[in-house]
């Protein structure tokens, strides 16, 4: 065990020396930014070498802080170089995203309806997000909000049915399941429409 | 800030400091506790006494913003 | 027990299994200071700088709107809380995480100025801070591997931690905390110094004090 | 407790006065009377005072309170014989006071003083190496243990001479008119406290008097040992006069020379500590 650890330490320190050497050699800011990721991976490497449950639990927070730091640095780099303004018109330019979304989205929505309830809503919502992201969109918040509002009313109504007429529990459960399906779908699809339109 | 308040703060913190000091020497209060409380009270006392001194020059309230 | 003859008597300890947050006379003093500075950063208004045109009597006052300082104020408070965490935690890995968090918030405070020179300084410092995570996490990993625990409480006074890990811990904190002291210089002149830039200095000095204590104790 | 605080403040201010007198005599001037600094402080307390409009109010006032609190705490530390490490922490926190004073007012002169204070962060490091060396020798950092050690083994001044030199240098870098006092050089008016006037200035003066007294007292307690109050005061006076000699005879270094000298000293002591720790 200890021997393995020492061999690992040796390999890690070799990697670290190489990584630091690359920092010394590199002068371009963007390349240095990319190399910092290498450094953070080395840090996680050192933790992972310990190889216990505790080490496994330590890797996730370590990863989170290093990634957040990397993101902060990237943002600073974008502002510093003045390149945050000229974004491409379409972020995802992939063929499948133009031809297939209808099929994939309908499969997801159908499966979501089949599941029903909260997780079903999540799946169906994912399908709607996928469709909206791929096929373009319009900000129609009012429509979605209205649907979601009625769904909420139906859900509450289902509660009252259960409380007042316990014998009709099956009807109430079906109403509640359908309502929450629609509600979660609507909420999730809102995410798909939020793309920074000029009038938002 | 009204001069009145500064006077009040100075008197209260001063009395507390003296009480603490006596209590610390008489072993009524433990010395570390008396020390910590004195550390907290000393700036309050000294600043308010200082402000009272300077208020003698400009009679009345103690103005806080200037220039 | 924790009554080591280094940092004074133990005042309070909260045993959460392995991880034991504790107050000694030393860390309680530091924590009290951090709290005072968090309050200052939260409620104080920023200074308005006077710039003097040297060689004459003319000077002008930089204008600061309330909205401009919101981000730096938030980051200064976040920095204060990260420092508080670093001062109070009883776990070496948590300490390193808080040190990295202090580094991130320091970059953010420096970067909120929006000036090109300051951003450049923030970027370079950020890279230093990023590299510093290697010795920082490395130190925690070595301590875990050699002693099997990360609790300062357990390690206190045992002397089981190898010198290499201590050196790496100090090196990492210097990268995370002390580098901004020098980058802060670029910022002091251009942005409102108190209380936001002051927070950078404050957090780095406190990290330094805390790591001194940890290295002497473990 | 308050009687100790007030007495130490007056003693420190008196030491400042003696400092100025000795410097003046060495330089062939009559110099001010030795109670000049006390009069100074009382005079400032009676002056009209407010907060500049450009200042960051909270920091502007808080640093005055904090500087008093820090050095009061240091004095209490000596009275209750707590940890030397805590004294080191308070000394480092004094740096924050310097930054805070400089940054609070918005004045460029004060700001320059603060930047010089940031640059000379190396002046804290000799104290750390001094603390580390004392820990290596006595095996404890509590002042009562150090006193007990000295009662058995004689003064630490002989055993831990480099640590004494380091602490002496630390005191020297904080004393007025010294070779390292770049933070209050006259080309930046009064340095970091240019904009603190009236009550604030008077109280800062008192706090700095307390600081001088506490640092000198620490030196005597840690390196010479418990020798009774009259002898301790005599030792403090002698120490102050030696410091005045150094201040009178040396010019103020330029900021970067000052940092270089402090860093070099720290490095030398660190090497000595590593030598002690590894080989001895």
XYZ file of C-alpha atoms in Angstrom:
765
model
C 0.000 0.000 0.000
C 2.631 2.482 1.099
C 4.900 1.431 -1.755
C 2.163 2.021 -4.288
C 1.543 5.409 -2.715
C 5.188 6.326 -3.009
C 5.344 5.296 -6.655
C 2.234 7.366 -7.250
C 3.777 10.319 -5.423
C 6.828 10.034 -7.603
C 4.729 10.014 -10.782
C 2.630 12.914 -9.493
C 5.638 15.023 -8.657
C 7.032 14.322 -12.121
C 3.749 15.537 -13.638
C 3.757 18.587 -11.382
C 7.299 19.464 -12.378
C 6.335 19.174 -16.050
C 3.207 21.294 -15.500
C 5.126 24.007 -13.649
C 7.828 23.960 -16.288
C 5.169 24.595 -18.918
C 4.002 27.607 -16.880
C 7.516 28.964 -16.940
C 7.827 28.516 -20.688
C 4.405 29.746 -21.732
C 3.854 33.478 -22.208
C 0.516 33.644 -24.001
C -2.294 34.462 -21.562
C -4.849 32.141 -23.111
C -2.467 29.200 -23.079
C -1.550 29.891 -19.477
C -5.241 29.926 -18.640
C -5.635 26.507 -20.215
C -2.586 25.239 -18.373
C -4.056 26.245 -14.999
C -6.539 23.447 -15.512
C -3.579 21.104 -15.676
C -2.417 22.425 -12.304
C -5.809 21.870 -10.704
C -5.940 18.331 -12.082
C -2.552 17.728 -10.487
C -3.947 18.889 -7.153
C -6.829 16.424 -7.456
C -4.365 13.752 -8.549
C -2.498 14.177 -5.255
C -5.712 13.762 -3.285
C -6.830 10.783 -5.346
C -3.539 9.038 -4.620
C -4.578 8.528 -1.007
C -7.260 6.179 -2.302
C -9.632 5.981 0.666
C -13.297 6.845 1.044
C -12.337 10.112 2.713
C -10.147 11.054 -0.251
C -13.048 10.336 -2.575
C -15.214 12.669 -0.535
C -12.535 15.367 -0.740
C -12.235 15.313 -4.519
C -15.669 16.772 -5.213
C -15.245 19.994 -3.170
C -11.733 20.315 -4.539
C -13.057 20.035 -8.072
C -15.813 22.549 -7.377
C -13.489 25.244 -6.055
C -10.926 24.796 -8.807
C -13.575 24.877 -11.528
C -15.209 27.964 -10.048
C -11.832 29.628 -9.939
C -11.182 28.648 -13.546
C -14.552 30.095 -14.559
C -13.818 33.347 -12.731
C -10.468 33.577 -14.480
C -12.054 32.875 -17.862
C -14.588 35.614 -17.294
C -11.801 38.016 -16.387
C -9.928 36.984 -19.514
C -12.988 37.653 -21.687
C -13.524 41.103 -20.181
C -9.826 41.873 -20.266
C -9.514 41.096 -23.966
C -12.846 42.731 -24.765
C -14.224 39.652 -26.554
C -17.362 39.023 -24.545
C -19.498 41.109 -26.930
C -19.108 39.290 -30.248
C -20.911 36.041 -29.595
C -21.842 33.768 -32.512
C -25.448 33.960 -33.705
C -26.068 30.267 -33.038
C -24.209 28.520 -30.287
C -24.931 24.937 -31.302
C -24.551 24.325 -35.022
C -24.983 20.577 -35.275
C -26.927 18.797 -38.020
C -28.859 16.467 -35.721
C -30.199 19.386 -33.789
C -32.024 20.607 -36.881
C -33.423 17.364 -38.245
C -34.150 15.139 -35.289
C -35.621 17.245 -32.459
C -39.271 16.598 -33.261
C -38.865 12.834 -32.950
C -36.634 12.914 -29.882
C -38.759 15.523 -28.142
C -41.996 13.648 -28.793
C -40.473 10.419 -27.476
C -39.375 12.228 -24.311
C -42.747 13.928 -23.848
C -44.670 10.678 -24.414
C -42.450 8.823 -21.986
C -42.890 11.647 -19.500
C -46.670 11.434 -19.783
C -46.437 7.684 -19.337
C -44.406 8.170 -16.152
C -46.589 11.072 -14.937
C -46.024 12.843 -11.625
C -42.927 14.828 -10.759
C -40.271 12.765 -12.525
C -42.540 12.435 -15.568
C -42.854 16.206 -15.654
C -39.098 16.514 -15.541
C -38.637 14.128 -18.466
C -41.340 15.776 -20.546
C -39.962 19.194 -19.708
C -36.568 18.060 -20.920
C -38.159 17.095 -24.224
C -39.821 20.506 -24.552
C -36.549 22.301 -23.682
C -34.762 20.222 -26.294
C -37.321 21.081 -28.926
C -37.330 24.796 -28.157
C -33.539 25.040 -28.059
C -33.215 23.317 -31.421
C -36.101 24.816 -33.320
C -35.912 28.413 -32.298
C -38.409 29.985 -29.983
C -40.544 32.914 -29.095
C -40.959 34.381 -25.652
C -44.519 33.365 -24.838
C -44.320 33.514 -21.087
C -47.997 34.399 -20.616
C -49.222 31.228 -22.291
C -46.887 28.992 -20.326
C -47.629 30.804 -17.097
C -51.382 30.462 -17.648
C -51.076 26.727 -18.265
C -48.885 26.356 -15.188
C -51.347 28.377 -13.099
C -54.302 26.173 -14.095
C -52.207 23.100 -13.384
C -51.527 24.416 -9.890
C -55.255 25.036 -9.318
C -56.006 21.486 -10.461
C -53.399 20.156 -8.067
C -54.946 22.039 -5.122
C -58.395 20.894 -6.195
C -57.150 17.326 -6.118
C -56.020 17.867 -2.530
C -59.443 19.121 -1.554
C -61.050 16.093 -3.212
C -58.847 13.782 -1.177
C -59.598 15.651 2.049
C -63.348 16.032 1.575
C -64.264 12.894 -0.382
C -61.671 10.300 0.580
C -63.605 7.665 -1.339
C -62.723 9.384 -4.643
C -58.986 9.040 -4.012
C -58.226 7.519 -7.403
C -59.695 10.482 -9.299
C -57.775 12.893 -7.030
C -54.492 11.072 -7.548
C -54.959 11.114 -11.317
C -55.766 14.823 -11.309
C -52.804 15.629 -9.083
C -50.440 13.490 -11.166
C -51.557 15.098 -14.414
C -51.429 18.589 -12.941
C -47.938 18.256 -11.580
C -46.824 16.766 -14.888
C -48.074 19.843 -16.712
C -46.695 22.198 -14.101
C -43.158 20.804 -14.070
C -43.174 20.599 -17.872
C -44.216 24.224 -18.113
C -41.632 25.405 -15.604
C -38.831 23.509 -17.261
C -39.784 24.689 -20.719
C -39.476 28.246 -19.434
C -35.756 27.565 -19.118
C -35.672 26.697 -22.798
C -37.198 29.983 -23.792
C -34.921 32.130 -21.650
C -32.268 32.987 -24.178
C -31.704 36.679 -23.611
C -34.141 38.215 -26.075
C -33.967 41.942 -26.562
C -37.295 42.554 -24.838
C -36.612 40.475 -21.766
C -24.220 63.023 17.485
C -25.621 64.787 20.513
C -23.140 65.782 23.127
C -25.421 64.354 25.719
C -25.027 60.790 24.362
C -21.263 61.051 24.165
C -21.197 62.194 27.775
C -23.402 59.291 28.784
C -21.242 56.743 26.934
C -18.080 58.164 28.468
C -19.459 58.050 32.007
C -20.936 54.549 31.702
C -17.872 52.991 30.086
C -15.567 54.783 32.531
C -17.486 53.523 35.549
C -17.591 50.019 34.084
C -13.840 50.092 33.502
C -13.146 51.150 37.075
C -15.558 48.544 38.457
C -13.910 45.872 36.332
C -10.488 46.912 37.504
C -11.485 46.781 41.184
C -13.319 43.497 40.686
C -10.295 42.038 38.916
C -8.015 42.970 41.802
C -10.469 41.721 44.442
C -10.888 38.365 42.611
C -14.622 38.964 42.200
C -14.208 38.622 38.445
C -11.553 36.423 36.917
C -8.606 38.407 35.605
C -8.853 37.172 31.959
C -12.551 38.091 31.845
C -11.827 41.535 33.254
C -8.994 41.909 30.713
C -11.194 41.014 27.732
C -13.952 43.383 28.844
C -11.413 46.159 29.385
C -10.068 45.627 25.862
C -13.564 46.104 24.475
C -14.423 49.071 26.662
C -11.144 50.995 26.522
C -11.545 52.330 22.929
C -15.150 53.301 23.602
C -14.158 55.187 26.717
C -11.125 56.910 25.223
C -12.869 57.964 22.000
C -15.870 59.367 23.810
C -13.667 61.229 26.292
C -11.651 62.604 23.391
C -14.787 63.770 21.596
C -15.956 65.498 24.780
C -12.630 67.318 25.034
C -12.917 68.555 21.468
C -16.548 69.552 21.954
C -15.321 72.247 24.352
C -14.001 74.167 21.350
C -17.208 74.191 19.336
C -19.962 74.598 21.863
C -22.917 72.253 21.543
C -23.222 69.134 19.431
C -20.382 67.162 17.958
C -20.514 67.457 14.182
C -19.549 64.349 12.345
C -19.264 65.384 8.755
C -17.188 68.213 7.509
C -15.224 69.664 4.584
C -7.553 17.979 25.150
C -6.072 20.910 23.430
C -4.193 22.812 26.126
C -1.010 23.163 24.129
C 1.519 25.717 25.261
C 1.470 27.427 21.878
C -1.753 29.267 21.413
C -3.305 29.509 24.817
C -6.012 27.586 26.592
C -8.928 25.966 24.865
C -12.176 27.845 25.356
C -14.677 25.728 23.507
C -14.808 22.647 21.292
C -17.625 21.080 19.329
C -16.859 17.429 18.581
C -18.574 16.459 15.320
C -17.008 13.038 15.183
C -13.677 13.418 13.458
C -13.932 17.104 12.658
C -13.728 19.271 15.751
C -14.260 23.014 15.398
C -12.589 24.649 18.368
C -11.894 28.033 19.900
C -8.581 28.638 21.524
C -7.622 32.044 22.925
C -5.761 32.604 19.674
C -8.466 31.656 17.183
C -11.173 33.374 19.228
C -9.217 36.624 19.018
C -8.819 36.251 15.263
C -12.500 35.389 14.828
C -13.555 38.469 16.780
C -11.462 40.600 14.464
C -12.920 38.997 11.353
C -16.439 39.673 12.612
C -15.627 43.347 13.154
C -14.284 43.619 9.626
C -17.266 41.826 8.088
C -19.512 44.384 9.775
C -17.379 47.220 8.463
C -17.421 45.823 4.924
C -21.172 45.319 5.059
C -22.262 48.692 6.355
C -19.530 51.163 5.626
C -19.690 53.438 2.642
C -16.635 53.469 0.384
C -14.114 56.257 0.469
C -14.290 58.825 -2.294
C -10.869 59.302 -3.690
C -9.211 62.618 -4.184
C -6.757 62.768 -7.017
C -4.230 65.530 -6.857
C -2.699 66.875 -10.021
C 0.859 67.135 -8.882
C 2.646 70.397 -9.490
C -0.406 72.523 -8.779
C -3.211 73.061 -6.318
C -5.872 71.362 -8.433
C -7.555 68.172 -7.323
C -10.653 66.293 -8.328
C -12.880 63.813 -6.605
C -13.782 60.538 -8.221
C -17.481 59.940 -8.320
C -18.783 56.623 -7.023
C -22.341 55.557 -7.540
C -24.104 53.204 -5.177
C -24.556 50.544 -7.873
C -20.838 50.397 -8.677
C -19.932 49.182 -5.250
C -22.584 46.499 -4.906
C -20.473 43.773 -6.418
C -17.321 44.654 -4.499
C -19.314 44.937 -1.302
C -20.849 41.509 -1.802
C -17.464 40.026 -2.591
C -15.861 41.743 0.400
C -18.498 40.242 2.692
C -18.034 36.839 1.047
C -14.299 37.198 1.542
C -14.903 38.009 5.198
C -16.972 34.889 5.694
C -14.432 32.729 3.870
C -11.766 34.134 6.193
C -13.972 33.420 9.193
C -14.292 29.842 7.983
C -10.563 29.510 7.520
C -9.947 30.869 11.021
C -12.479 28.680 12.777
C -12.339 25.351 10.977
C -10.796 22.398 12.721
C -10.016 20.440 9.580
C -7.016 20.910 7.339
C -8.825 20.162 4.102
C -11.578 22.622 4.978
C -8.896 25.160 5.724
C -7.420 24.679 2.246
C -10.874 24.992 0.684
C -11.503 28.220 2.557
C -8.093 29.490 1.485
C -9.001 28.838 -2.160
C -12.341 30.556 -1.588
C -10.535 33.585 -0.173
C -8.409 33.532 -3.315
C -11.486 33.525 -5.583
C -13.177 36.375 -3.733
C -9.939 38.346 -3.744
C -9.719 38.006 -7.524
C -13.312 39.175 -7.730
C -12.691 42.222 -5.535
C -9.684 43.174 -7.614
C -11.470 42.521 -10.894
C -14.606 44.505 -10.085
C -12.790 47.724 -10.947
C -13.141 47.072 -14.688
C -9.922 48.900 -15.466
C -7.710 47.155 -18.014
C -4.530 47.292 -15.903
C -6.354 46.064 -12.846
C -7.967 43.227 -14.794
C -4.584 42.244 -16.108
C -3.216 42.184 -12.575
C -6.225 40.169 -11.424
C -5.693 37.650 -14.197
C -2.017 37.158 -13.413
C -2.767 36.840 -9.723
C -5.537 34.393 -10.488
C -3.105 32.158 -12.304
C -0.736 32.258 -9.331
C -3.627 31.415 -7.021
C -4.681 28.559 -9.289
C -1.199 27.063 -9.290
C -1.153 27.437 -5.523
C -3.964 24.887 -5.228
C -1.399 22.183 -6.048
C 0.747 22.599 -2.910
C -2.360 23.414 -0.862
C -4.319 20.266 -1.713
C -1.075 18.342 -1.944
C -0.293 19.215 1.670
C -3.735 18.053 2.788
C -3.343 14.819 0.791
C 0.085 14.066 2.255
C -1.155 14.733 5.785
C -4.104 12.420 5.178
C -1.877 9.722 3.727
C 0.721 9.801 6.506
C -1.491 10.263 9.560
C -4.870 8.956 8.390
C -6.746 12.007 9.640
C -7.203 15.647 8.732
C -8.467 16.887 12.079
C -6.223 19.511 13.625
C -7.726 18.516 16.960
C -6.437 14.962 16.629
C -3.102 15.937 15.134
C -2.372 18.649 17.696
C 0.877 18.124 19.510
C 1.557 14.731 17.894
C 4.252 16.011 15.570
C 3.345 13.272 13.109
C 2.994 15.544 10.106
C 6.028 15.503 7.795
C 7.944 18.729 7.279
C 7.245 18.578 3.529
C 3.502 18.842 4.089
C 3.947 21.842 6.386
C 6.175 23.578 3.861
C 3.664 22.902 1.080
C 0.820 24.233 3.219
C 2.690 27.483 3.841
C 3.611 27.734 0.150
C 0.001 27.236 -0.897
C -1.319 29.853 1.525
C 1.337 32.273 0.320
C 0.133 31.752 -3.241
C -3.537 32.097 -2.339
C -3.353 34.838 0.201
C -0.166 36.802 0.046
C 0.051 37.288 -3.719
C -3.008 39.606 -3.703
C -1.215 41.844 -1.226
C 0.986 42.811 -4.095
C -1.678 42.812 -6.792
C -3.729 44.942 -4.409
C -1.224 47.705 -4.968
C -2.444 48.122 -8.547
C -5.972 48.398 -7.275
C -5.499 50.758 -4.334
C -4.731 53.760 -6.498
C -7.552 53.232 -8.966
C -10.532 51.947 -7.031
C -12.020 52.869 -3.689
C -9.648 51.425 -1.122
C -11.591 51.184 2.071
C -13.294 48.979 2.943
C -13.045 46.632 -0.052
C -9.350 46.542 -0.901
C -8.710 46.590 2.830
C -10.558 43.276 2.968
C -7.984 41.730 0.602
C -5.140 42.680 2.924
C -7.104 41.626 5.939
C -7.919 38.182 4.598
C -4.357 37.505 3.489
C -2.887 38.515 6.846
C -5.407 36.370 8.710
C -4.752 33.362 6.478
C -1.079 33.837 7.210
C -1.697 34.002 10.963
C -3.896 30.929 10.880
C -1.450 28.857 8.850
C 1.318 29.840 11.270
C -0.798 28.461 14.077
C -1.645 25.255 12.195
C 1.958 24.588 11.258
C 3.152 25.125 14.831
C 0.374 23.003 16.317
C 0.305 19.924 14.085
C -7.024 47.227 34.358
C -7.745 50.768 33.200
C -5.025 52.110 35.473
C -2.478 49.902 33.703
C -3.702 51.040 30.301
C -3.512 54.734 31.141
C -0.154 54.365 32.889
C 1.311 52.423 29.964
C 0.027 55.042 27.520
C 1.659 57.863 29.453
C 4.865 55.858 29.856
C 4.954 55.185 26.124
C 4.364 58.826 25.271
C 7.088 59.799 27.699
C 9.395 57.337 25.946
C 8.538 59.019 22.634
C 9.469 62.351 24.190
C 12.767 60.957 25.473
C 13.350 59.511 22.016
C 12.966 62.944 20.410
C 15.135 64.586 23.064
C 17.971 62.085 22.641
C 17.876 62.367 18.847
C 17.982 66.155 19.126
C 20.919 66.119 21.543
C 22.902 63.747 19.341
C 22.253 66.002 16.384
C 23.336 69.082 18.360
C 19.890 70.640 18.806
C 18.241 71.521 22.124
C 15.146 69.470 21.275
C 11.680 69.567 22.829
C 11.080 68.822 26.516
C 10.622 65.139 27.214
C 6.929 65.493 28.062
C 6.326 67.124 24.670
C 4.517 64.082 23.238
C 2.125 63.965 26.194
C 1.328 67.650 25.710
C 0.965 66.955 21.994
C -1.610 64.253 22.588
C -3.586 66.353 25.044
C -3.442 69.275 22.613
C -4.843 67.123 19.800
C -7.645 65.933 22.070
C -8.733 69.534 22.538
C -8.812 70.333 18.825
C -11.920 70.595 16.710
C -12.509 67.247 15.022
C -14.775 65.729 12.414
C -14.679 63.185 9.607
C -13.655 64.292 6.112
C -16.470 64.125 3.572
C -14.426 61.922 1.238
C -13.626 59.401 3.931
C -15.053 55.966 4.451
C -16.574 56.857 7.820
C -16.669 53.437 9.418
C -13.085 52.551 8.685
C -11.927 56.080 9.489
C -13.260 55.866 13.046
C -12.947 52.111 13.533
C -9.195 51.990 12.952
C -8.679 54.415 15.830
C -10.668 52.179 18.128
C -9.035 49.047 16.753
C -5.529 50.384 17.225
C -6.303 51.204 20.853
C -7.946 47.790 21.299
C -5.046 45.900 19.703
C -2.401 47.398 21.928
C -4.591 47.255 24.998
C -4.996 43.574 24.219
C -1.234 43.215 23.857
C -0.749 44.862 27.252
C -3.344 42.547 28.810
C -1.508 39.654 27.215
C 1.645 40.665 29.055
C -0.262 41.095 32.312
C -2.042 37.737 32.104
C 1.118 36.098 30.664
C -0.596 34.506 27.697
C 0.851 33.223 24.436
C 3.625 34.999 22.555
C 2.053 33.797 19.307
C -1.003 35.887 20.082
C 1.230 38.902 20.539
C 2.648 38.187 17.106
C -0.898 38.042 15.729
C -1.755 41.388 17.281
C 1.392 42.886 15.850
C 0.451 41.631 12.372
C -3.069 43.004 12.820
C -1.480 46.363 13.504
C -0.545 46.262 9.829
C -4.262 46.302 9.039
C -4.573 49.442 11.128
C -1.873 51.064 9.023
C -3.610 50.041 5.785
C -6.965 51.089 7.140
C -5.807 54.534 8.216
C -4.176 55.096 4.852
C -7.084 53.883 2.764
C -9.928 55.375 4.789
C -9.572 59.049 4.061
C -9.285 59.198 0.268
C -6.241 61.443 0.463
C -3.446 60.434 -1.937
C -0.738 61.129 0.659
C -2.330 58.799 3.159
C -2.739 56.267 0.388
C 0.949 56.412 -0.451
C 1.708 55.753 3.186
C -0.601 52.737 3.092
C 1.047 51.399 -0.056
C 4.461 51.717 1.552
C 3.065 49.869 4.525
C 1.915 47.091 2.182
C 5.320 46.980 0.535
C 7.100 46.714 3.863
C 5.060 43.670 4.878
C 8.442 42.013 5.220
C 8.944 43.887 8.496
C 6.561 41.438 10.186
C 8.612 38.417 9.260
C 11.547 38.959 11.670
C 9.073 38.722 14.540
C 7.811 35.386 13.214
C 11.319 33.991 12.969
C 12.021 35.331 16.447
C 8.908 33.576 17.812
C 9.884 30.366 16.041
C 13.387 30.452 17.475
C 12.070 31.027 20.996
C 9.718 28.072 20.538
C 12.595 25.877 19.411
C 14.665 26.798 22.450
C 12.115 26.901 25.264
C 9.569 24.453 23.847
C 6.723 26.758 24.781
C 5.280 30.058 23.709
C 3.398 30.930 26.864
C 5.022 33.907 28.549
C 4.836 32.243 31.972
C 6.762 29.229 30.653
C 9.333 31.502 29.054
C 9.793 33.298 32.383
C 10.119 29.985 34.180
C 12.694 28.867 31.613
C 14.680 32.060 32.173
C 14.523 31.673 35.947
C 16.327 28.338 35.534
C 18.553 28.824 32.517
C 19.364 32.539 32.607
C 18.270 35.210 30.138
C 17.285 34.201 26.615
C 19.292 37.135 25.297
C 22.397 34.971 25.363
C 20.939 31.721 24.054
C 18.626 33.222 21.475
C 20.686 36.199 20.439
C 19.503 36.214 16.775
C 15.889 36.276 17.974
C 16.708 39.287 20.130
C 18.269 40.997 17.119
C 15.139 40.248 15.082
C 12.813 41.682 17.715
C 15.069 44.704 18.080
C 14.796 45.236 14.321
C 11.026 44.907 14.498
C 10.840 47.576 17.196
C 13.227 49.737 15.203
C 11.064 49.468 12.089
C 8.039 50.713 14.031
C 9.685 53.574 15.902
C 9.310 57.166 14.694
C 12.209 58.821 12.819
C 13.865 55.443 12.331
C 15.710 54.171 9.259
C 12.722 51.977 8.289
C 9.853 54.397 8.952
C 9.149 54.892 5.269
C 5.402 54.881 5.921
C 5.584 58.314 7.496
C 8.380 59.878 5.485
C 8.119 63.616 5.069
C 7.828 63.537 1.272
C 4.359 62.109 1.754
C 3.505 64.713 4.432
C 2.798 62.558 7.522
C 2.317 59.304 5.654
C -0.649 57.156 6.431
C -2.107 59.325 9.190
C -1.961 62.628 7.303
C -5.733 62.940 7.314
C -6.390 61.938 10.891
C -6.614 65.118 12.925
C -8.026 66.343 16.205
C -9.310 63.649 18.521
C -8.432 60.888 16.106
C -4.834 61.980 15.888
C -4.569 62.373 19.638
C -5.912 58.893 20.287
C -3.702 57.368 17.586
C -0.772 59.052 19.276
C -1.786 57.532 22.597
C -2.230 54.102 20.975
C 1.212 54.323 19.376
C 2.688 55.297 22.712
C 1.078 52.188 24.170
C 2.533 50.193 21.275
C 6.071 51.404 21.922
C 5.773 50.623 25.611
C 4.313 47.149 24.977
C 6.956 46.217 22.401
C 9.828 47.338 24.630
C 8.274 45.640 27.643
C 7.930 42.425 25.627
C 11.569 42.614 24.657
C 12.634 42.934 28.285
C 10.272 40.233 29.541
C 11.122 37.744 26.828
C 14.852 38.228 26.558
C 16.018 39.456 29.963
C 13.432 37.824 32.151
C 11.533 38.770 35.318
C 13.709 41.325 37.097
C 11.142 43.375 38.999
C 9.304 46.488 37.898
C 11.928 49.218 38.595
C 14.699 47.310 36.824
C 12.350 46.475 33.940
C 11.524 50.151 33.491
C 15.226 50.978 33.603
C 15.916 48.339 30.963
C 13.133 49.767 28.793
C 14.648 53.238 29.119
C 18.112 51.988 28.160
C 16.658 50.102 25.207
C 14.799 53.212 24.068
C 17.984 55.293 24.253
C 19.900 52.749 22.161
C 17.075 52.888 19.608
C 17.289 56.683 19.620
C 21.023 56.458 18.932
C 20.362 54.245 15.922
C 17.624 56.583 14.675
C 19.761 59.682 15.128
C 22.777 58.232 13.393
C 21.162 56.588 10.368
C 19.340 58.270 7.497
C 15.952 56.995 6.395
C 16.381 54.272 3.810
C 14.585 54.441 0.494
C 11.458 52.198 0.455
C 12.986 49.363 -1.502
C 16.280 49.409 0.415
C 14.284 49.245 3.607
C 12.362 46.190 2.382
C 15.577 44.568 1.174
C 17.289 44.987 4.544
C 14.280 43.595 6.419
C 13.940 40.648 4.058
C 17.644 39.846 4.260
C 17.557 39.856 8.055
C 14.569 37.555 8.063
C 16.312 35.248 5.628
C 19.455 35.076 7.762
C 17.479 34.298 10.908
C 15.432 31.718 9.011
C 18.629 30.005 7.901
C 19.839 30.031 11.512
C 16.543 28.484 12.643
C 16.722 25.783 9.985
C 20.300 25.108 11.045
C 19.188 24.822 14.677
C 16.167 22.705 13.837
C 17.975 20.275 11.576
C 21.483 19.996 12.962
C 21.244 20.892 16.614
